PDB file of C-alpha atoms and ligand atoms in Angstrom:
ATOM      1  CA  MET E 220     -56.426  23.812 -48.832  1.00 91.00           C
ATOM      2  CA  GLY E 221     -55.057  21.053 -51.005  1.00 97.00           C
ATOM      3  CA  THR E 222     -53.033  17.918 -50.408  1.00 98.00           C
ATOM      4  CA  LEU E 223     -49.463  17.110 -51.391  1.00 98.00           C
ATOM      5  CA  SER E 224     -48.843  13.364 -51.720  1.00 98.00           C
ATOM      6  CA  ILE E 225     -45.214  12.225 -51.734  1.00 98.00           C
ATOM      7  CA  VAL E 226     -45.455   8.936 -53.609  1.00 98.00           C
ATOM      8  CA  ALA E 227     -42.837   6.157 -53.620  1.00 98.00           C
ATOM      9  CA  THR E 228     -42.428   4.369 -56.953  1.00 98.00           C
ATOM     10  CA  PRO E 229     -40.592   1.135 -57.921  1.00 98.00           C
ATOM     11  CA  ILE E 230     -36.767   0.873 -57.906  1.00 98.00           C
ATOM     12  CA  GLY E 231     -36.820  -1.433 -60.925  1.00 98.00           C
ATOM     13  CA  ASN E 232     -39.611  -3.986 -61.021  1.00 98.00           C
ATOM     14  CA  LEU E 233     -42.754  -2.060 -61.974  1.00 98.00           C
ATOM     15  CA  GLU E 234     -44.886  -4.376 -59.827  1.00 98.00           C
ATOM     16  CA  ASP E 235     -43.328  -2.871 -56.703  1.00 98.00           C
ATOM     17  CA  ILE E 236     -45.928  -0.160 -56.247  1.00 98.00           C
ATOM     18  CA  THR E 237     -48.648  -0.066 -53.620  1.00 98.00           C
ATOM     19  CA  LEU E 238     -52.379  -0.017 -54.295  1.00 98.00           C
ATOM     20  CA  ARG E 239     -52.547   3.294 -52.447  1.00 98.00           C
ATOM     21  CA  ALA E 240     -49.822   4.801 -54.641  1.00 98.00           C
ATOM     22  CA  LEU E 241     -51.728   3.765 -57.770  1.00 98.00           C
ATOM     23  CA  ARG E 242     -54.995   5.163 -56.395  1.00 98.00           C
ATOM     24  CA  THR E 243     -53.265   8.426 -55.463  1.00 98.00           C
ATOM     25  CA  LEU E 244     -51.742   8.793 -58.930  1.00 98.00           C
ATOM     26  CA  LYS E 245     -55.182   8.098 -60.453  1.00 98.00           C
ATOM     27  CA  GLU E 246     -57.055  10.515 -58.199  1.00 98.00           C
ATOM     28  CA  CYS E 247     -54.699  13.507 -57.992  1.00 98.00           C
ATOM     29  CA  ASP E 248     -55.107  16.596 -60.174  1.00 98.00           C
ATOM     30  CA  VAL E 249     -51.508  16.751 -61.355  1.00 98.00           C
ATOM     31  CA  ILE E 250     -48.288  14.753 -60.999  1.00 98.00           C
ATOM     32  CA  TYR E 251     -44.976  16.571 -60.504  1.00 98.00           C
ATOM     33  CA  ALA E 252     -42.136  14.251 -61.486  1.00 98.00           C
ATOM     34  CA  GLU E 253     -38.340  14.406 -61.348  1.00 98.00           C
ATOM     35  CA  ASP E 254     -38.376  13.263 -64.975  1.00 98.00           C
ATOM     36  CA  THR E 255     -41.700  13.073 -66.789  1.00 97.00           C
ATOM     37  CA  ARG E 256     -40.346  10.515 -69.320  1.00 97.00           C
ATOM     38  CA  VAL E 257     -39.347   8.087 -66.580  1.00 97.00           C
ATOM     39  CA  ILE E 258     -42.675   8.262 -64.799  1.00 97.00           C
ATOM     40  CA  SER E 259     -44.585   8.008 -68.090  1.00 98.00           C
ATOM     41  CA  LYS E 260     -43.496   4.349 -68.388  1.00 97.00           C
ATOM     42  CA  LEU E 261     -44.987   3.555 -64.995  1.00 98.00           C
ATOM     43  CA  LEU E 262     -48.180   5.481 -65.763  1.00 98.00           C
ATOM     44  CA  ALA E 263     -48.551   3.732 -69.134  1.00 98.00           C
ATOM     45  CA  ARG E 264     -48.157   0.310 -67.466  1.00 98.00           C
ATOM     46  CA  TYR E 265     -51.063   1.125 -65.119  1.00 98.00           C
ATOM     47  CA  GLU E 266     -53.084   3.063 -67.724  1.00 98.00           C
ATOM     48  CA  ILE E 267     -52.999   6.287 -65.739  1.00 98.00           C
ATOM     49  CA  LYS E 268     -53.377   9.514 -67.671  1.00 97.00           C
ATOM     50  CA  LYS E 269     -52.623  12.710 -65.788  1.00 97.00           C
ATOM     51  CA  PRO E 270     -51.161  16.140 -66.463  1.00 98.00           C
ATOM     52  CA  LEU E 271     -47.412  15.911 -65.796  1.00 98.00           C
ATOM     53  CA  GLN E 272     -45.032  18.653 -64.682  1.00 98.00           C
ATOM     54  CA  ARG E 273     -41.294  18.423 -64.157  1.00 98.00           C
ATOM     55  CA  LEU E 274     -39.793  19.188 -60.741  1.00 98.00           C
ATOM     56  CA  ASP E 275     -36.143  18.187 -60.467  1.00 97.00           C
ATOM     57  CA  ALA E 276     -33.249  19.166 -58.219  1.00 95.00           C
ATOM     58  CA  ALA E 277     -32.452  22.206 -60.385  1.00 96.00           C
ATOM     59  CA  THR E 278     -36.024  23.547 -60.430  1.00 96.00           C
ATOM     60  CA  GLU E 279     -37.226  22.415 -57.002  1.00 95.00           C
ATOM     61  CA  ALA E 280     -37.335  25.890 -55.381  1.00 92.00           C
ATOM     62  CA  LYS E 281     -39.084  27.579 -58.320  1.00 94.00           C
ATOM     63  CA  LYS E 282     -41.530  24.723 -58.876  1.00 97.00           C
ATOM     64  CA  ALA E 283     -42.302  24.595 -55.153  1.00 98.00           C
ATOM     65  CA  ASP E 284     -43.910  28.040 -55.525  1.00 97.00           C
ATOM     66  CA  GLU E 285     -46.042  26.679 -58.373  1.00 98.00           C
ATOM     67  CA  VAL E 286     -47.089  23.672 -56.265  1.00 98.00           C
ATOM     68  CA  ILE E 287     -47.931  25.998 -53.357  1.00 98.00           C
ATOM     69  CA  GLY E 288     -50.187  28.007 -55.689  1.00 98.00           C
ATOM     70  CA  ARG E 289     -52.032  24.829 -56.675  1.00 98.00           C
ATOM     71  CA  LEU E 290     -52.418  23.694 -53.056  1.00 98.00           C
ATOM     72  CA  GLU E 291     -53.833  27.121 -52.153  1.00 97.00           C
ATOM     73  CA  ALA E 292     -56.383  26.594 -54.895  1.00 97.00           C
ATOM     74  CA  GLY E 293     -57.380  23.283 -53.278  1.00 97.00           C
ATOM     75  CA  GLU E 294     -55.690  20.937 -55.745  1.00 98.00           C
ATOM     76  CA  HIS E 295     -54.356  17.465 -54.974  1.00 98.00           C
ATOM     77  CA  VAL E 296     -50.704  17.341 -56.124  1.00 98.00           C
ATOM     78  CA  ALA E 297     -48.623  14.146 -56.269  1.00 98.00           C
ATOM     79  CA  PHE E 298     -44.833  14.194 -56.389  1.00 98.00           C
ATOM     80  CA  VAL E 299     -42.704  11.277 -57.622  1.00 98.00           C
ATOM     81  CA  SER E 300     -38.963  10.992 -58.110  1.00 98.00           C
ATOM     82  CA  ASP E 301     -37.402   8.736 -60.771  1.00 98.00           C
ATOM     83  CA  ALA E 302     -37.305   5.683 -58.518  1.00 98.00           C
ATOM     84  CA  GLY E 303     -37.999   4.734 -54.926  1.00 98.00           C
ATOM     85  CA  THR E 304     -38.856   7.150 -52.167  1.00 98.00           C
ATOM     86  CA  PRO E 305     -38.657  10.886 -52.880  1.00 98.00           C
ATOM     87  CA  GLY E 306     -36.321  12.780 -50.556  1.00 98.00           C
ATOM     88  CA  ILE E 307     -33.982   9.786 -50.157  1.00 98.00           C
ATOM     89  CA  SER E 308     -30.974  10.956 -52.245  1.00 98.00           C
ATOM     90  CA  ASP E 309     -33.627  12.415 -54.541  1.00 98.00           C
ATOM     91  CA  PRO E 310     -35.584  15.678 -54.871  1.00 98.00           C
ATOM     92  CA  GLY E 311     -38.621  16.165 -52.665  1.00 98.00           C
ATOM     93  CA  SER E 312     -37.290  17.413 -49.318  1.00 97.00           C
ATOM     94  CA  ARG E 313     -37.063  21.074 -50.332  1.00 97.00           C
ATOM     95  CA  LEU E 314     -40.559  20.917 -51.810  1.00 98.00           C
ATOM     96  CA  VAL E 315     -41.944  19.455 -48.581  1.00 98.00           C
ATOM     97  CA  ALA E 316     -40.058  22.013 -46.449  1.00 98.00           C
ATOM     98  CA  ALA E 317     -41.357  24.929 -48.560  1.00 98.00           C
ATOM     99  CA  VAL E 318     -44.966  23.732 -48.363  1.00 98.00           C
ATOM    100  CA  ARG E 319     -44.699  23.079 -44.637  1.00 98.00           C
ATOM    101  CA  GLU E 320     -43.312  26.566 -44.034  1.00 97.00           C
ATOM    102  CA  GLN E 321     -45.434  28.621 -46.392  1.00 97.00           C
ATOM    103  CA  LEU E 322     -48.680  26.703 -46.217  1.00 97.00           C
ATOM    104  CA  PRO E 323     -49.043  25.178 -42.745  1.00 95.00           C
ATOM    105  CA  GLY E 324     -52.702  24.376 -43.457  1.00 93.00           C
ATOM    106  CA  ALA E 325     -51.931  22.058 -46.376  1.00 97.00           C
ATOM    107  CA  THR E 326     -51.950  18.301 -45.876  1.00 98.00           C
ATOM    108  CA  ILE E 327     -48.680  16.584 -46.720  1.00 98.00           C
ATOM    109  CA  GLU E 328     -49.019  12.821 -46.849  1.00 98.00           C
ATOM    110  CA  ALA E 329     -46.447  10.066 -47.382  1.00 98.00           C
ATOM    111  CA  ILE E 330     -47.399   7.224 -49.680  1.00 98.00           C
ATOM    112  CA  PRO E 331     -44.641   4.805 -48.643  1.00 98.00           C
ATOM    113  CA  GLY E 332     -43.141   2.097 -50.787  1.00 98.00           C
ATOM    114  CA  ALA E 333     -39.879   0.903 -52.273  1.00 98.00           C
ATOM    115  CA  SER E 334     -36.468   2.307 -51.471  1.00 98.00           C
ATOM    116  CA  ALA E 335     -33.113   0.800 -52.442  1.00 98.00           C
ATOM    117  CA  LEU E 336     -31.946   1.520 -48.889  1.00 98.00           C
ATOM    118  CA  THR E 337     -34.504  -0.658 -47.126  1.00 97.00           C
ATOM    119  CA  ALA E 338     -34.559  -3.292 -49.880  1.00 98.00           C
ATOM    120  CA  ALA E 339     -30.783  -3.802 -49.531  1.00 98.00           C
ATOM    121  CA  LEU E 340     -30.876  -3.853 -45.736  1.00 96.00           C
ATOM    122  CA  SER E 341     -33.736  -6.364 -45.748  1.00 96.00           C
ATOM    123  CA  ILE E 342     -31.554  -8.969 -47.467  1.00 96.00           C
ATOM    124  CA  ALA E 343     -28.169  -8.059 -45.992  1.00 95.00           C
ATOM    125  CA  GLY E 344     -28.689 -10.219 -42.915  1.00 93.00           C
ATOM    126  CA  LEU E 345     -27.126  -7.705 -40.536  1.00 89.00           C
ATOM    127  CA  GLY E 346     -28.164  -7.168 -36.932  1.00 80.00           C
ATOM    128  CA  SER E 347     -31.077  -4.877 -36.178  1.00 77.00           C
ATOM    129  CA  ASP E 348     -29.237  -2.476 -33.874  1.00 84.00           C
ATOM    130  CA  GLY E 349     -29.467   0.395 -36.326  1.00 94.00           C
ATOM    131  CA  PHE E 350     -27.478   1.727 -39.240  1.00 96.00           C
ATOM    132  CA  THR E 351     -26.165   4.968 -40.702  1.00 97.00           C
ATOM    133  CA  PHE E 352     -27.290   6.054 -44.148  1.00 97.00           C
ATOM    134  CA  LEU E 353     -25.006   8.473 -45.993  1.00 98.00           C
ATOM    135  CA  GLY E 354     -26.468   8.313 -49.510  1.00 98.00           C
ATOM    136  CA  PHE E 355     -23.866   9.234 -52.150  1.00 98.00           C
ATOM    137  CA  LEU E 356     -20.421  10.150 -50.807  1.00 97.00           C
ATOM    138  CA  PRO E 357     -19.033  13.492 -51.980  1.00 96.00           C
ATOM    139  CA  HIS E 358     -16.804  12.983 -55.019  1.00 93.00           C
ATOM    140  CA  LYS E 359     -13.993  15.298 -53.975  1.00 91.00           C
ATOM    141  CA  LYS E 360     -14.205  17.703 -51.037  1.00 93.00           C
ATOM    142  CA  GLY E 361     -15.097  15.906 -47.835  1.00 94.00           C
ATOM    143  CA  ARG E 362     -14.706  12.403 -49.284  1.00 95.00           C
ATOM    144  CA  GLN E 363     -11.693  11.358 -47.185  1.00 94.00           C
ATOM    145  CA  THR E 364     -13.327  12.657 -44.006  1.00 95.00           C
ATOM    146  CA  ALA E 365     -16.508  10.743 -44.851  1.00 96.00           C
ATOM    147  CA  LEU E 366     -14.530   7.556 -45.535  1.00 97.00           C
ATOM    148  CA  LYS E 367     -12.692   7.844 -42.221  1.00 95.00           C
ATOM    149  CA  GLY E 368     -16.014   8.339 -40.432  1.00 96.00           C
ATOM    150  CA  ILE E 369     -17.320   5.157 -42.070  1.00 96.00           C
ATOM    151  CA  VAL E 370     -14.340   3.127 -40.917  1.00 95.00           C
ATOM    152  CA  ALA E 371     -14.761   4.427 -37.360  1.00 95.00           C
ATOM    153  CA  SER E 372     -18.525   3.761 -37.278  1.00 95.00           C
ATOM    154  CA  GLU E 373     -19.858   1.221 -34.798  1.00 94.00           C
ATOM    155  CA  LEU E 374     -22.967   0.736 -36.925  1.00 95.00           C
ATOM    156  CA  PRO E 375     -23.276  -0.578 -40.486  1.00 96.00           C
ATOM    157  CA  VAL E 376     -23.040   2.284 -42.986  1.00 97.00           C
ATOM    158  CA  VAL E 377     -25.207   2.248 -46.102  1.00 98.00           C
ATOM    159  CA  LEU E 378     -24.101   4.099 -49.242  1.00 98.00           C
ATOM    160  CA  TYR E 379     -25.457   4.601 -52.730  1.00 98.00           C
ATOM    161  CA  GLU E 380     -22.913   4.261 -55.515  1.00 98.00           C
ATOM    162  CA  SER E 381     -22.789   4.493 -59.287  1.00 96.00           C
ATOM    163  CA  PRO E 382     -21.089   1.977 -61.619  1.00 97.00           C
ATOM    164  CA  HIS E 383     -18.470   4.614 -62.480  1.00 96.00           C
ATOM    165  CA  ARG E 384     -17.160   4.773 -58.952  1.00 96.00           C
ATOM    166  CA  ILE E 385     -17.857   1.379 -57.402  1.00 97.00           C
ATOM    167  CA  LEU E 386     -14.351   0.004 -58.049  1.00 97.00           C
ATOM    168  CA  LYS E 387     -12.744   3.197 -56.766  1.00 97.00           C
ATOM    169  CA  LEU E 388     -14.869   2.966 -53.611  1.00 97.00           C
ATOM    170  CA  LEU E 389     -13.775  -0.647 -53.033  1.00 98.00           C
ATOM    171  CA  GLU E 390     -10.159   0.390 -53.419  1.00 97.00           C
ATOM    172  CA  GLU E 391     -10.603   3.211 -50.909  1.00 97.00           C
ATOM    173  CA  LEU E 392     -12.397   0.992 -48.395  1.00 97.00           C
ATOM    174  CA  GLY E 393      -9.750  -1.714 -48.739  1.00 96.00           C
ATOM    175  CA  ALA E 394      -6.953   0.813 -48.173  1.00 96.00           C
ATOM    176  CA  LEU E 395      -8.654   2.016 -44.993  1.00 95.00           C
ATOM    177  CA  GLY E 396      -8.835  -1.514 -43.626  1.00 93.00           C
ATOM    178  CA  VAL E 397     -12.579  -2.197 -44.019  1.00 92.00           C
ATOM    179  CA  ALA E 398     -13.135  -5.928 -43.666  1.00 86.00           C
ATOM    180  CA  ARG E 399     -16.630  -6.993 -44.707  1.00 95.00           C
ATOM    181  CA  ILE E 400     -19.160  -5.432 -47.029  1.00 97.00           C
ATOM    182  CA  THR E 401     -22.403  -6.313 -48.770  1.00 98.00           C
ATOM    183  CA  ILE E 402     -23.093  -4.967 -52.230  1.00 98.00           C
ATOM    184  CA  ALA E 403     -26.661  -5.088 -53.558  1.00 98.00           C
ATOM    185  CA  ARG E 404     -26.750  -4.525 -57.303  1.00 98.00           C
ATOM    186  CA  GLU E 405     -29.765  -3.986 -59.553  1.00 98.00           C
ATOM    187  CA  LEU E 406     -32.283  -4.813 -56.831  1.00 98.00           C
ATOM    188  CA  THR E 407     -35.644  -6.085 -58.126  1.00 98.00           C
ATOM    189  CA  LYS E 408     -34.284  -6.167 -61.701  1.00 98.00           C
ATOM    190  CA  MET E 409     -33.252  -8.983 -64.033  1.00 97.00           C
ATOM    191  CA  HIS E 410     -29.578  -8.842 -63.012  1.00 96.00           C
ATOM    192  CA  GLU E 411     -30.146  -8.512 -59.278  1.00 98.00           C
ATOM    193  CA  GLU E 412     -27.057  -9.652 -57.427  1.00 97.00           C
ATOM    194  CA  ILE E 413     -25.774  -9.668 -53.854  1.00 97.00           C
ATOM    195  CA  VAL E 414     -22.030  -9.783 -53.259  1.00 97.00           C
ATOM    196  CA  SER E 415     -21.193 -10.334 -49.617  1.00 97.00           C
ATOM    197  CA  GLY E 416     -17.753 -10.921 -48.136  1.00 97.00           C
ATOM    198  CA  THR E 417     -14.434  -9.164 -47.724  1.00 97.00           C
ATOM    199  CA  VAL E 418     -13.463  -6.164 -49.813  1.00 97.00           C
ATOM    200  CA  VAL E 419     -10.815  -8.323 -51.513  1.00 97.00           C
ATOM    201  CA  GLU E 420     -13.454 -10.953 -52.401  1.00 97.00           C
ATOM    202  CA  ALA E 421     -15.726  -8.262 -53.848  1.00 97.00           C
ATOM    203  CA  GLN E 422     -12.847  -6.890 -55.922  1.00 97.00           C
ATOM    204  CA  ALA E 423     -12.077 -10.399 -57.180  1.00 97.00           C
ATOM    205  CA  HIS E 424     -15.751 -10.854 -58.101  1.00 97.00           C
ATOM    206  CA  PHE E 425     -15.845  -7.707 -60.209  1.00 97.00           C
ATOM    207  CA  ALA E 426     -12.471  -8.519 -61.790  1.00 97.00           C
ATOM    208  CA  ALA E 427     -13.845 -11.932 -62.824  1.00 97.00           C
ATOM    209  CA  HIS E 428     -17.213 -10.511 -63.954  1.00 96.00           C
ATOM    210  CA  PRO E 429     -16.623  -7.111 -65.587  1.00 95.00           C
ATOM    211  CA  ASP E 430     -20.259  -7.164 -66.742  1.00 94.00           C
ATOM    212  CA  ALA E 431     -21.268  -6.813 -63.106  1.00 94.00           C
ATOM    213  CA  VAL E 432     -19.745  -3.323 -62.950  1.00 95.00           C
ATOM    214  CA  ARG E 433     -23.036  -2.010 -64.332  1.00 96.00           C
ATOM    215  CA  GLY E 434     -26.316  -0.776 -62.994  1.00 97.00           C
ATOM    216  CA  GLU E 435     -27.160   0.595 -59.572  1.00 98.00           C
ATOM    217  CA  PHE E 436     -25.450  -0.278 -56.314  1.00 98.00           C
ATOM    218  CA  VAL E 437     -26.112  -0.121 -52.599  1.00 98.00           C
ATOM    219  CA  VAL E 438     -22.994  -0.729 -50.514  1.00 98.00           C
ATOM    220  CA  ILE E 439     -23.253  -1.714 -46.855  1.00 98.00           C
ATOM    221  CA  ILE E 440     -20.049  -1.480 -44.848  1.00 97.00           C
ATOM    222  CA  GLU E 441     -20.036  -3.669 -41.778  1.00 94.00           C
ATOM    223  CA  PRO E 442     -18.583  -2.233 -38.583  1.00 90.00           C
TER     224      PRO E 442
HETATM  225  N1  SAM V 595     -34.908   7.584 -53.969  1.00 73.37           N
HETATM  226  C1  SAM V 595     -34.213   6.359 -54.259  1.00 73.37           C
HETATM  227  C2  SAM V 595     -34.494   5.337 -53.151  1.00 73.37           C
HETATM  228  O1  SAM V 595     -35.467   5.514 -52.418  1.00 73.37           O
HETATM  229  O2  SAM V 595     -33.774   4.375 -53.030  1.00 73.37           O
HETATM  230  C3  SAM V 595     -32.749   6.591 -54.482  1.00 73.37           C
HETATM  231  C4  SAM V 595     -32.441   7.495 -55.636  1.00 73.37           C
HETATM  232  S1  SAM V 595     -30.736   7.763 -55.904  1.00 73.37           S
HETATM  233  C5  SAM V 595     -30.764   9.086 -57.056  1.00 73.37           C
HETATM  234  C6  SAM V 595     -30.286   6.436 -56.969  1.00 73.37           C
HETATM  235  C7  SAM V 595     -29.326   5.484 -56.297  1.00 73.37           C
HETATM  236  O3  SAM V 595     -30.054   4.586 -55.477  1.00 73.37           O
HETATM  237  C8  SAM V 595     -28.576   4.593 -57.284  1.00 73.37           C
HETATM  238  O4  SAM V 595     -27.408   5.222 -57.764  1.00 73.37           O
HETATM  239  C9  SAM V 595     -28.237   3.402 -56.422  1.00 73.37           C
HETATM  240  O5  SAM V 595     -27.138   3.668 -55.592  1.00 73.37           O
HETATM  241  C10 SAM V 595     -29.507   3.299 -55.566  1.00 73.37           C
HETATM  242  N2  SAM V 595     -30.496   2.440 -56.244  1.00 73.37           N
HETATM  243  C11 SAM V 595     -31.646   2.802 -56.831  1.00 73.37           C
HETATM  244  N3  SAM V 595     -32.282   1.743 -57.358  1.00 73.37           N
HETATM  245  C12 SAM V 595     -31.503   0.678 -57.094  1.00 73.37           C
HETATM  246  C13 SAM V 595     -31.598  -0.711 -57.389  1.00 73.37           C
HETATM  247  N4  SAM V 595     -32.635  -1.201 -58.076  1.00 73.37           N
HETATM  248  N5  SAM V 595     -30.610  -1.541 -56.958  1.00 73.37           N
HETATM  249  C14 SAM V 595     -29.556  -1.059 -56.275  1.00 73.37           C
HETATM  250  N6  SAM V 595     -29.411   0.244 -55.969  1.00 73.37           N
HETATM  251  C15 SAM V 595     -30.365   1.106 -56.365  1.00 73.37           C
END
């Protein structure tokens, strides 16, 4: 029976990859990737040449069957998402669940590494009493309920957000009376930036620096 390695990759800076992740990507038989073009840049940087297959959110169920076939044949399969840890607001969970259910004898191993979630929390300077991670909020149905839950939370709430909706999110949080937030933008990249303060201060920051409404965001709402 084969092995499925779930491999974390960098969230920006290509140096943020573990020695074990590199060895796994070098030693496996095939790499399944959320987007083969994205992972090709990482593989080129580390001179790794491997057969690549695509497995994204739309094809996860179908491709899981293919992966199961390979594991039955004794292959070592690695899975990587576009950035960070697979299964964290990324494909991977359904693949793991399918393999666990249909092939209990297969080894599923985590190759841990970067995640925007833990990177942001590590420099937010919040207490260590726990947190709630919600990933991306729903865009329409369920959004208001989720926002109200965030405001009522006694723990910090961590969200992922895109540049298209970050200003809208700030407006919504401000209207619901949220006081303090930390926004981690473009972590590990050239334009990495932390904005910490009141919602009004964050809005003023983005109004003064429209260029900063770009890239990838983690938003931490303080209780
Ligand atoms: N699996 C990834 C992880 O472990 O963090 C998350 C993938 S999710 C599709 C992408 C979202 O993660 C982005 O929209 C952003 O909210 C957050 N993200 C990813 N990379 C980031 C970075 N370098 N800086 C800030 N946020 C980031």
